[in-house]
XYZ file of C-alpha atoms in Angstrom:
211
model
C -80.882 30.196 43.455
C -80.879 33.290 41.345
C -78.196 35.843 40.613
C -79.077 39.208 39.261
C -76.164 40.787 37.342
C -76.507 44.536 36.865
C -74.324 46.502 34.194
C -74.237 49.597 32.091
C -73.101 47.443 29.136
C -73.541 43.810 27.895
C -73.110 41.913 24.786
C -76.164 43.100 22.472
C -76.487 39.582 20.674
C -74.947 36.254 20.810
C -72.358 37.348 18.102
C -71.420 40.745 19.880
C -68.114 41.442 21.923
C -69.282 44.568 23.826
C -68.322 44.165 27.411
C -67.606 40.508 26.659
C -65.877 39.918 29.977
C -69.157 40.508 31.866
C -70.790 37.872 29.747
C -67.898 35.378 30.383
C -68.351 36.006 34.295
C -72.068 35.312 34.044
C -71.416 32.323 31.792
C -68.866 31.071 34.237
C -71.541 31.088 36.999
C -74.145 29.157 34.884
C -71.630 26.698 33.735
C -70.088 26.087 37.237
C -73.467 25.783 39.076
C -76.034 23.762 37.368
C -79.564 25.033 38.030
C -78.351 28.423 38.919
C -80.765 31.221 37.489
C -78.696 34.189 36.084
C -80.564 37.421 34.837
C -78.570 40.290 33.530
C -80.023 43.738 33.743
C -78.404 45.958 30.998
C -79.338 48.831 28.871
C -81.293 48.595 25.603
C -79.728 49.451 22.357
C -81.693 50.267 19.149
C -82.072 47.181 16.726
C -81.790 44.538 19.482
C -84.087 42.359 21.556
C -85.515 43.561 24.817
C -85.320 40.145 26.222
C -83.606 37.042 25.228
C -81.613 34.109 26.503
C -77.944 33.687 25.521
C -76.253 30.474 26.704
C -78.559 29.911 29.573
C -78.453 33.501 30.715
C -81.669 35.647 30.845
C -81.067 39.148 29.545
C -83.338 41.825 30.478
C -82.578 45.142 28.581
C -84.202 48.229 29.785
C -85.519 50.772 27.277
C -85.072 54.552 28.399
C -85.999 56.671 25.527
C -88.531 56.597 22.779
C -88.534 56.284 19.950
C -85.990 53.277 20.589
C -83.673 54.748 17.992
C -82.770 57.793 20.013
C -81.410 55.795 22.800
C -77.685 57.443 22.965
C -76.636 56.756 26.485
C -74.896 53.228 26.357
C -72.796 51.447 23.709
C -71.137 54.699 22.512
C -67.465 55.179 21.556
C -66.978 56.924 24.965
C -68.039 55.757 28.526
C -71.312 57.147 30.162
C -70.038 60.230 31.649
C -68.256 61.483 28.510
C -71.248 60.492 26.328
C -73.483 62.620 28.501
C -71.291 65.641 28.573
C -70.929 65.718 24.939
C -74.436 64.694 23.614
C -77.277 66.761 24.474
C -79.731 63.819 23.609
C -77.852 61.650 26.060
C -78.022 64.477 28.827
C -81.845 64.627 28.051
C -82.448 60.907 28.327
C -79.947 60.185 31.149
C -82.369 60.713 34.180
C -84.654 58.199 32.399
C -81.808 55.741 32.151
C -81.000 55.738 35.706
C -84.741 55.515 36.583
C -85.327 52.784 34.502
C -82.232 50.812 35.630
C -83.441 51.211 39.235
C -86.909 49.873 38.231
C -85.649 46.896 36.283
C -83.171 45.920 39.066
C -85.924 46.306 41.745
C -88.303 44.309 39.815
C -86.233 41.432 38.478
C -84.197 41.099 41.765
C -87.181 40.636 43.974
C -86.727 36.897 44.364
C -82.800 36.940 43.796
C -80.372 35.392 46.261
C -77.766 38.184 45.172
C -77.316 41.242 43.056
C -73.826 41.335 41.483
C -73.329 44.918 40.301
C -70.604 45.905 37.832
C -68.937 49.391 38.616
C -69.563 51.085 41.884
C -72.207 53.571 40.699
C -74.392 50.585 39.373
C -74.115 49.248 42.856
C -75.568 52.317 44.518
C -78.377 52.260 41.999
C -79.333 48.707 43.161
C -79.521 49.644 46.860
C -83.288 50.215 46.908
C -83.616 46.696 46.005
C -81.570 45.721 48.937
C -83.512 48.060 51.218
C -86.832 46.439 50.217
C -86.223 43.023 49.246
C -83.321 42.448 51.493
C -81.167 41.294 48.693
C -77.456 41.129 49.370
C -75.283 43.247 46.754
C -71.655 42.424 45.559
C -70.002 44.862 43.214
C -67.110 44.390 40.937
C -64.951 47.455 41.056
C -63.279 47.338 37.592
C -60.835 50.392 37.331
C -62.350 53.396 36.050
C -64.770 53.696 39.093
C -61.954 53.332 41.648
C -59.653 55.718 39.602
C -62.241 58.363 39.696
C -62.707 57.856 43.502
C -59.148 58.031 44.087
C -58.689 61.327 42.477
C -61.735 62.809 44.102
C -62.038 65.261 46.839
C -62.126 64.091 50.545
C -65.685 65.089 50.892
C -66.659 63.107 47.676
C -64.723 60.126 49.264
C -66.535 60.146 52.276
C -69.812 60.293 50.488
C -68.848 57.154 48.447
C -67.551 55.378 51.496
C -70.925 55.878 53.235
C -72.675 53.974 50.452
C -69.831 51.555 49.842
C -70.391 50.310 53.549
C -73.987 49.545 52.694
C -72.999 46.918 50.310
C -72.108 43.346 51.304
C -68.836 42.612 49.475
C -66.709 44.309 47.031
C -64.808 42.352 44.281
C -61.680 43.819 42.717
C -59.810 42.843 39.444
C -56.475 43.273 40.982
C -54.668 43.115 44.380
C -53.729 46.615 43.930
C -57.421 47.670 43.939
C -58.013 45.372 46.909
C -55.411 47.222 48.659
C -56.779 50.507 47.932
C -60.315 49.828 49.277
C -58.860 48.442 52.429
C -55.934 50.943 53.286
C -56.840 54.114 51.325
C -60.750 54.162 51.615
C -60.964 51.901 54.740
C -64.348 50.430 53.925
C -65.830 48.185 56.639
C -67.200 45.524 54.199
C -65.142 42.350 52.739
C -62.957 42.939 49.810
C -61.637 40.198 47.779
C -59.930 40.051 44.244
C -61.831 38.352 41.655
C -59.792 38.477 38.442
C -61.153 38.508 34.871
C -60.610 35.204 33.096
C -59.265 34.888 29.595
C -60.641 32.393 27.020
C -57.472 31.290 25.400
C -59.352 29.818 22.579
C -59.822 33.299 21.073
C -56.104 33.395 20.360
C -55.724 29.729 18.956
C -55.813 29.851 15.098
C -55.939 26.564 13.269
C -52.511 25.776 11.686
C -52.633 25.290 7.895
C -50.479 22.513 6.886
C -48.276 23.146 3.618
C -49.449 20.824 0.839
């Protein structure tokens, strides 16, 4: 069995903490299901590997601009939308970013049992893989995507709802978000809460005994 995670940000090395919660979710899947093949599709970042394995997770990072040092869409201080608005280079490379994400998802999910997209727009970019390969898509709505949708016009909501109903399941990080999809947007697909876990070992520091 293979699960293909799709995200616009992921840890860039074994010692990185960028979007660490997504890494933890993928790692949890690997650890709880021995033999499960987990592949993560994420943007490349200058100076990091295009392909590597981290704790049993296959990471495939798609490049989207050359020279690679000019990749400025992902892993910036702001989110993707704000980055594209404030950076001409990011705006120029953004169409290539989207195109290469679609291609990588399409290619690496062809033998997958499920695509697990992080954030709603990423799920929409994964739909061609579902239409061609028949791979079901789950999406984790993490907050910023749902908040933007809630504040949008009715026409935009109808547009998003059309594509949301083409997915197979929606996971939310809170029960409030679950309620919003069911009662406000009235989607026709299953909606379930899937909370972010916390590794409490990060907060445990060794106690130094006084001599």
